[in-house]
mmCIF file of C-alpha atoms in Angstrom:
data_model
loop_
_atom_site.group_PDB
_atom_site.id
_atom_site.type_symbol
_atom_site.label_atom_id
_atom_site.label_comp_id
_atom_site.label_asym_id
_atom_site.label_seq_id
_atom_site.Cartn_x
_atom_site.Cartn_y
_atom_site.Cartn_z
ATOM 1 C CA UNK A 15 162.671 156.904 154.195
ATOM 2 C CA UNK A 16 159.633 155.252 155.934
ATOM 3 C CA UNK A 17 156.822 152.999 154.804
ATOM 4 C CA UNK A 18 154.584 155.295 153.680
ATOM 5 C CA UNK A 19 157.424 157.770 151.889
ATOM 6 C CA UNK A 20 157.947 154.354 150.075
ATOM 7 C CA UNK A 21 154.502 153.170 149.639
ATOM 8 C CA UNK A 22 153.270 156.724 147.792
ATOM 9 C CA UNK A 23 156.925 156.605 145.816
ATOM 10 C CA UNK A 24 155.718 152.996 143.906
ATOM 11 C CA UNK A 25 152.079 153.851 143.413
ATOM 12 C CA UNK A 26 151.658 157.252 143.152
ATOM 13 C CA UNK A 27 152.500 157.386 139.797
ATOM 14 C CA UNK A 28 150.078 154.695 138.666
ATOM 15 C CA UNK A 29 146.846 155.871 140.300
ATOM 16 C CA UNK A 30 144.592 157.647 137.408
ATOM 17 C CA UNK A 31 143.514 161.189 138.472
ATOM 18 C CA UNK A 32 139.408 161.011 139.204
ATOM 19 C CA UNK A 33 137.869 164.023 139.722
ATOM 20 C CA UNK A 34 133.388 164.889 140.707
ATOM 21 C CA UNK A 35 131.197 167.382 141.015
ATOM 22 C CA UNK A 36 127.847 167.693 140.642
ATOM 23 C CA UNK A 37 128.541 169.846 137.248
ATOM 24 C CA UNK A 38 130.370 169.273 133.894
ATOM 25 C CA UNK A 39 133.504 169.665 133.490
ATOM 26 C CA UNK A 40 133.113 172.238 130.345
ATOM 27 C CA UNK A 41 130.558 174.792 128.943
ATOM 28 C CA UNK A 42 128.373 176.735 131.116
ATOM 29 C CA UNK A 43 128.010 176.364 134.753
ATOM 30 C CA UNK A 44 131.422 173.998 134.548
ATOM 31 C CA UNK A 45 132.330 172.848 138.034
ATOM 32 C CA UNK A 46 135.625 174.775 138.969
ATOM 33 C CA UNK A 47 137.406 171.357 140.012
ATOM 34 C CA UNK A 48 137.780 170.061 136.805
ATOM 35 C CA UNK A 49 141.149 170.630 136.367
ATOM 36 C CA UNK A 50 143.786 167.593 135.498
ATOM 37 C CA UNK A 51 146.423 165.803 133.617
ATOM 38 C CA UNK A 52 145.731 164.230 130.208
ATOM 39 C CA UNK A 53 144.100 160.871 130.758
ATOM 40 C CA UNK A 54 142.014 162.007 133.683
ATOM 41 C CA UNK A 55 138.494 161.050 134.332
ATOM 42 C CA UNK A 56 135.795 163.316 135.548
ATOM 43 C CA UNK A 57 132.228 162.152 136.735
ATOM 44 C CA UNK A 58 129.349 164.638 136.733
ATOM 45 C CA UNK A 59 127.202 163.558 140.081
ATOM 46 C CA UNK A 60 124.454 165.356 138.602
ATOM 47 C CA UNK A 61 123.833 163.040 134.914
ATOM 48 C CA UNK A 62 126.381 160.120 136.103
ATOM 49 C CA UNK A 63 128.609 161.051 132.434
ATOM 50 C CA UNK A 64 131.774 160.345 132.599
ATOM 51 C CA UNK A 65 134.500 162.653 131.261
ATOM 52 C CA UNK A 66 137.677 161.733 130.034
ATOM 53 C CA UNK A 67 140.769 164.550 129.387
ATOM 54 C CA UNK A 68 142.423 164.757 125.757
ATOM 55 C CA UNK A 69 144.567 167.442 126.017
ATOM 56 C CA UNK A 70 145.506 169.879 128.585
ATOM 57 C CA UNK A 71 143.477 172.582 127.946
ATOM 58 C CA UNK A 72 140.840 172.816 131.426
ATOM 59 C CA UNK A 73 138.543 174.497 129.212
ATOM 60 C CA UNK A 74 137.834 172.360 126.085
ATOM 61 C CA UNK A 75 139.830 169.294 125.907
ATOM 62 C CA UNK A 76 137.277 167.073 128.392
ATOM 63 C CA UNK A 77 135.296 164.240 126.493
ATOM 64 C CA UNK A 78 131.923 162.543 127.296
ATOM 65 C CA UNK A 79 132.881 159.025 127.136
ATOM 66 C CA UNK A 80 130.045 157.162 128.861
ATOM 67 C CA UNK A 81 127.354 156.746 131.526
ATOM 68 C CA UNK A 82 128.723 155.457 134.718
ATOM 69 C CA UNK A 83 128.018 151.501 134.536
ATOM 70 C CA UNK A 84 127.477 151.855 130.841
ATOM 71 C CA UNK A 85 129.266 149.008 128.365
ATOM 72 C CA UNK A 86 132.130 149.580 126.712
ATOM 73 C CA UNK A 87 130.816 148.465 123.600
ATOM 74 C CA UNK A 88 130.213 144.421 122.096
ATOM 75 C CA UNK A 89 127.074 143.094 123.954
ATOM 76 C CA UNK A 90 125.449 142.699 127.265
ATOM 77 C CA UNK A 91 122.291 141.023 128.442
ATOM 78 C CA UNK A 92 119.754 142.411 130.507
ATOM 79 C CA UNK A 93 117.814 140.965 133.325
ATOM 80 C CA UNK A 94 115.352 139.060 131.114
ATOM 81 C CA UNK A 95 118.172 137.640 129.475
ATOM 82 C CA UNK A 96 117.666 139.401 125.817
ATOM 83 C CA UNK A 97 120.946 140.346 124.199
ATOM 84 C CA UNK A 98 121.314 143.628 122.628
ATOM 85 C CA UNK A 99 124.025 145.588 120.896
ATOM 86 C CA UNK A 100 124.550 149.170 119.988
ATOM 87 C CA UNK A 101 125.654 150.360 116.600
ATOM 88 C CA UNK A 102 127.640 153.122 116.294
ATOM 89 C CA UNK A 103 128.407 155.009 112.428
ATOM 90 C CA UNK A 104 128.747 158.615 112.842
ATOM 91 C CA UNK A 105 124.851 159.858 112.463
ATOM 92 C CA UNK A 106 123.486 157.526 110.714
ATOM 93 C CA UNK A 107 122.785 154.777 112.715
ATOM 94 C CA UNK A 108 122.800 155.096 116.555
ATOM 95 C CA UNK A 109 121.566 151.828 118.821
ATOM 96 C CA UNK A 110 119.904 151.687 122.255
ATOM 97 C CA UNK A 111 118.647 149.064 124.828
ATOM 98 C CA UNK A 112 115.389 148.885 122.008
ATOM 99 C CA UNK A 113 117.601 147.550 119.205
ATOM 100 C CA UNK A 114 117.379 144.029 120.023
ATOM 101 C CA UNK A 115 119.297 141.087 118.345
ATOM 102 C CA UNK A 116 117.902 137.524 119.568
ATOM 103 C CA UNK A 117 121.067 135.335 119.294
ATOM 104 C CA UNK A 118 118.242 132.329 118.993
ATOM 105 C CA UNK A 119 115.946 134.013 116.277
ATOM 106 C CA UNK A 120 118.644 135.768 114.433
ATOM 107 C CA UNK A 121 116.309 138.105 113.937
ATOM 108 C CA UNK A 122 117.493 142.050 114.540
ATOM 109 C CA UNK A 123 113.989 144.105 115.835
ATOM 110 C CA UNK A 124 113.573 147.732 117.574
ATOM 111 C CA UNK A 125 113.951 151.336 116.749
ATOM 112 C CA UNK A 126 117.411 152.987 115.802
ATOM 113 C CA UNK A 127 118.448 155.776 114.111
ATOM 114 C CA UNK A 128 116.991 156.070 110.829
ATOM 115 C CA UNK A 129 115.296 152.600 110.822
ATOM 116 C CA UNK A 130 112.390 151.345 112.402
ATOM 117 C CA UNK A 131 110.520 147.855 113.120
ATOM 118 C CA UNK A 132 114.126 145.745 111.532
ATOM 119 C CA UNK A 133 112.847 142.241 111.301
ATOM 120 C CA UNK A 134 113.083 139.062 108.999
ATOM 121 C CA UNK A 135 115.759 137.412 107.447
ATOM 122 C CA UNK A 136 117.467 140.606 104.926
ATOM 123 C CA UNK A 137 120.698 139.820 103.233
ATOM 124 C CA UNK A 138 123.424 138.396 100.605
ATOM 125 C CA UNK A 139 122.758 134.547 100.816
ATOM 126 C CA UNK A 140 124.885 132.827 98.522
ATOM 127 C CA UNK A 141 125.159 135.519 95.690
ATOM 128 C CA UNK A 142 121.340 136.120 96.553
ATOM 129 C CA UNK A 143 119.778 138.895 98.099
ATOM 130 C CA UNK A 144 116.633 137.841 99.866
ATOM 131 C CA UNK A 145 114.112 140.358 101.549
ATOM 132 C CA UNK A 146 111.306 139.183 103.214
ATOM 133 C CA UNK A 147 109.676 136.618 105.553
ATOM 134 C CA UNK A 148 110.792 133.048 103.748
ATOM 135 C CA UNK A 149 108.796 131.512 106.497
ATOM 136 C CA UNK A 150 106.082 133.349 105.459
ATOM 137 C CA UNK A 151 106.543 132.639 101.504
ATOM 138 C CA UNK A 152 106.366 136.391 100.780
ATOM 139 C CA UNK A 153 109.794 138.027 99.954
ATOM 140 C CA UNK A 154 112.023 139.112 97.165
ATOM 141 C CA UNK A 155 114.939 137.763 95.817
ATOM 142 C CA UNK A 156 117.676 138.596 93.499
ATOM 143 C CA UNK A 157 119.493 135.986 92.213
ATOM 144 C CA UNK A 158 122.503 136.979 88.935
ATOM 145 C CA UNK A 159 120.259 139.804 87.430
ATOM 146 C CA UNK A 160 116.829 137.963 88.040
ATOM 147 C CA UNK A 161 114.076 139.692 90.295
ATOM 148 C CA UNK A 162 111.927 136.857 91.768
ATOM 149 C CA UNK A 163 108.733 138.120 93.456
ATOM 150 C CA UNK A 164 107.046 135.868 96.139
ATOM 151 C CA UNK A 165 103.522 137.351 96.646
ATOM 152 C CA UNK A 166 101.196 140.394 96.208
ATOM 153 C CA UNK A 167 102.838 143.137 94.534
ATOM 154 C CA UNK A 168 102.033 147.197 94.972
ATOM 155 C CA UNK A 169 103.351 149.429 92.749
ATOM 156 C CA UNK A 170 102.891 153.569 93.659
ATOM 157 C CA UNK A 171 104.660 154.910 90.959
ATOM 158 C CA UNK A 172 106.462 154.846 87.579
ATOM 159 C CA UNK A 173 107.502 151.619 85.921
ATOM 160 C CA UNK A 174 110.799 152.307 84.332
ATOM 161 C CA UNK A 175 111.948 149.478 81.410
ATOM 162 C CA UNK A 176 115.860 149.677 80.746
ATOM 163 C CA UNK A 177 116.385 147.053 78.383
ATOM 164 C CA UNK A 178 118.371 147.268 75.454
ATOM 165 C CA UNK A 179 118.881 145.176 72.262
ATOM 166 C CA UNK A 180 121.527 141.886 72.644
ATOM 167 C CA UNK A 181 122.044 141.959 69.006
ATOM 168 C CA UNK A 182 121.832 144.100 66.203
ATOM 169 C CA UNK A 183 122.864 144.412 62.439
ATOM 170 C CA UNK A 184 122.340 146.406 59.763
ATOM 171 C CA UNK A 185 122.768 145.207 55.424
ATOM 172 C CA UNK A 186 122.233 146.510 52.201
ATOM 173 C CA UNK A 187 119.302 145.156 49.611
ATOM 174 C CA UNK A 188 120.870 143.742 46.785
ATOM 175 C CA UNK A 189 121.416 140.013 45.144
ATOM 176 C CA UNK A 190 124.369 139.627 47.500
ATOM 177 C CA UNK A 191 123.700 141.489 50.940
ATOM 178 C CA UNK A 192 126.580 142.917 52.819
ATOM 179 C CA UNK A 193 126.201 142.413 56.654
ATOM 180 C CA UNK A 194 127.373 144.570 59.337
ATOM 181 C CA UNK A 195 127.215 144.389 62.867
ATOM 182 C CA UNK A 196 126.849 141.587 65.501
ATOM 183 C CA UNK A 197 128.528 138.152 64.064
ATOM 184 C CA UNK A 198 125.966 135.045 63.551
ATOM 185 C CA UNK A 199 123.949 136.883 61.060
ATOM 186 C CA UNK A 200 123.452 136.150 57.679
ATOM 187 C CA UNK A 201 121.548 137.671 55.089
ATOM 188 C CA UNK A 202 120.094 136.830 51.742
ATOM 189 C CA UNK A 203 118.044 137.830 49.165
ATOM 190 C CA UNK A 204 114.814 135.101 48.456
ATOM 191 C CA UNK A 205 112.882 137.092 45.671
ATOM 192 C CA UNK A 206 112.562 140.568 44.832
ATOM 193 C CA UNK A 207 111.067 142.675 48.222
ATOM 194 C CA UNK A 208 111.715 139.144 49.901
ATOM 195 C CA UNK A 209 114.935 138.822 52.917
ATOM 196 C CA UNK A 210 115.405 135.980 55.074
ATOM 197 C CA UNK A 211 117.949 136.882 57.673
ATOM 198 C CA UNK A 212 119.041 134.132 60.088
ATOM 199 C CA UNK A 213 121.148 133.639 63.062
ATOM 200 C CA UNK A 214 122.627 131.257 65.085
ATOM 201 C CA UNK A 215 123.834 132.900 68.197
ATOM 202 C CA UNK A 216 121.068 132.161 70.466
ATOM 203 C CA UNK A 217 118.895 128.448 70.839
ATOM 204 C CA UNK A 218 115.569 130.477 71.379
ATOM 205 C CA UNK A 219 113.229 127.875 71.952
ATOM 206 C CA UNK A 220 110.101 130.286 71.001
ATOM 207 C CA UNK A 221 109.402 133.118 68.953
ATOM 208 C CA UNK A 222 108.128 134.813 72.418
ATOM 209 C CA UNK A 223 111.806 134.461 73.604
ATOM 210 C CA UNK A 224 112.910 137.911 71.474
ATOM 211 C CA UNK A 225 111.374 141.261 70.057
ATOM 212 C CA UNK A 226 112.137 142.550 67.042
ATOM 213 C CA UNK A 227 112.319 145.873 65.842
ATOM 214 C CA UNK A 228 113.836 146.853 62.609
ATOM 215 C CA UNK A 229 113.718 150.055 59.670
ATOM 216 C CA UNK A 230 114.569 150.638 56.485
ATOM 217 C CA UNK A 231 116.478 153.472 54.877
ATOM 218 C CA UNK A 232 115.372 154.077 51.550
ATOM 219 C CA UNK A 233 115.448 157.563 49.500
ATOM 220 C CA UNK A 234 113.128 157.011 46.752
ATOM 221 C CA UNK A 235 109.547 156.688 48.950
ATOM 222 C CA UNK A 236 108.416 155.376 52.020
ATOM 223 C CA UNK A 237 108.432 151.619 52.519
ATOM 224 C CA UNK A 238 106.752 149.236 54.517
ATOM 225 C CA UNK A 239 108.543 146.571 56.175
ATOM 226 C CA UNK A 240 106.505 143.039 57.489
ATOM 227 C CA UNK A 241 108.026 140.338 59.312
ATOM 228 C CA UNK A 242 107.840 136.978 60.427
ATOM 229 C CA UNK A 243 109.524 135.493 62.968
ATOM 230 C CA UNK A 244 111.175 131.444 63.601
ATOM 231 C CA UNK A 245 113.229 130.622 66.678
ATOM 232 C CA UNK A 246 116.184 130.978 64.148
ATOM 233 C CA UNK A 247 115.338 133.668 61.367
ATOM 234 C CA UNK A 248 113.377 135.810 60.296
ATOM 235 C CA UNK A 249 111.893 136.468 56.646
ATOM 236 C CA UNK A 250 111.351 140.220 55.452
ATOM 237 C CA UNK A 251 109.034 141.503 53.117
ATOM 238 C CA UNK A 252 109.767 145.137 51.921
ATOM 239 C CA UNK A 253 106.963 147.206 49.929
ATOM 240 C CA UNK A 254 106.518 150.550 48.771
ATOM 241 C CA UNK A 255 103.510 152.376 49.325
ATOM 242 C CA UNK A 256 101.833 151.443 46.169
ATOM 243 C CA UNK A 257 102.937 147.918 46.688
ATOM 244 C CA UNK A 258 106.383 147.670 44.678
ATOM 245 C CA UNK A 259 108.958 145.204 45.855
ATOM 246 C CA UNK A 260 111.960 147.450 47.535
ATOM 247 C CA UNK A 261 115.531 145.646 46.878
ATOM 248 C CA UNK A 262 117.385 149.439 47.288
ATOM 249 C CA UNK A 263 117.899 150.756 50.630
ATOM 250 C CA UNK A 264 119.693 149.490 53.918
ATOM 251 C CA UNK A 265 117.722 147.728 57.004
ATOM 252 C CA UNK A 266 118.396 147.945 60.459
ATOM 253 C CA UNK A 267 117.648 145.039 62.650
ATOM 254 C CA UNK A 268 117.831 145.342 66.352
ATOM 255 C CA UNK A 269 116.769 141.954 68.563
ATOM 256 C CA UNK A 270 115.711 142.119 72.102
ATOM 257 C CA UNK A 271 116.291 139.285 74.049
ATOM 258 C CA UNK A 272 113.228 138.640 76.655
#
């Protein structure tokens, strides 16, 4: 065997099958050369995509893989020396040459996808989330439960409250109250009408640290309930309509923590 019967023997067998037209390689108007092993590549002369084979069906199994010269993904720099880099996660966000990220800045900007004009510094920080311009002194942040607003503030829409009592209890009037619920209550009777339940389970500092809001259940008329709050109890006064002392009946106390 000669030198060239040897020469096509070793590297035949390693040379990839590349194939061009000016067509693609499937759907209408295919070019009629694309035909090839699995792995091949094709190049459409007319668009400059190139085509790689999955299977070895002619028909179907060719697969737009990339523009001719185009990255194979991480980043690249162009001739003004910006560095970009394209995002890829299924539809929902798709990069191009206008989503920049400035290494220097760290600062992402552009149009992509389903977001527009990215800027600022946006993310966890420490168990923080921080949204905004910190430069700037106007931003958001989050910080274990705690919204922190740093600026004006626009609201266009509904104002939604979900908080819900820290503590609640509920007793029965009598000489000797029986308490139920949440532990560091207590509960005793002062005077006929006249409760003074305390608690110990929270050093509020201010009466405008907590709301209050409690009822009575009593079956023999309606009664009015007054109280007055301390940083550590709170004294009841319970009247009838017509001004009788109430010592029948159970209260409900629920406390708010603000």
């Amino acid at each position: 065997m000669g030198a060239f019967e040897d020469f096509v023997n070793s590297n035949l067998g390693i040379r990839q099958p590349f194939i061009s037209d000016f067509a693609p390689p499937t759907g209408q108007n295919k070019s009629l050369k694309a035909a090839g092993i699995r792995g091949s590549k094709f190049l459409d002369l007319s668009t400059n995509f190139l085509y790689e084979k999955t299977g070895e069906d002619n028909n179907t199994d060719w697969v737009k893989i990339a523009e001719l010269g185009e990255p194979r993904g991480g980043a690249t720099s162009n001739l003004d020396g910006d560095q970009y880099i394209q995002f890829v996660s299924g539809s929902s966000l798709i990069g191009s040459e206008n989503f920049i990220y400035d290494y220097n800045q760290q600062l992402v900007s552009g149009v992509s996808g389903y977001y527009q004009d990215i800027d600022g510094i946006s993310g966890h920080l420490t168990d923080e989330l921080i949204v905004g311009e910190l430069q700037n002194d106007t931003f958001v942040e989050m910080n274990n439960g705690v919204v922190d607003i740093h600026g004006d503030v626009n609201i266009d829409g509904q104002i939604s409250n979900s908080l819900s009592p820290k503590h609640g209890i509920d007793f029965t009037l009598s000489a000797s109250p029986t308490v139920r619920g949440s532990s560091g209550f207590t509960a005793n009777k002062i005077s006929s009408g006249f409760y003074r339940v305390g608690f110990n389970f929270s050093p509020f500092t201010s009466i405008n640290d907590y709301q209050v809001i409690a009822s009575i259940c009593n079956t023999t008329d309606f009664a009015n309930l007054h109280i007055a709050k301390s940083v550590n109890k709170l004294d009841l006064n319970i009247k009838l309509t017509d001004g009788t002392n109430v010592d029948t009946g159970i209260v409900t106390i629920l406390i708010y923590e603000l």
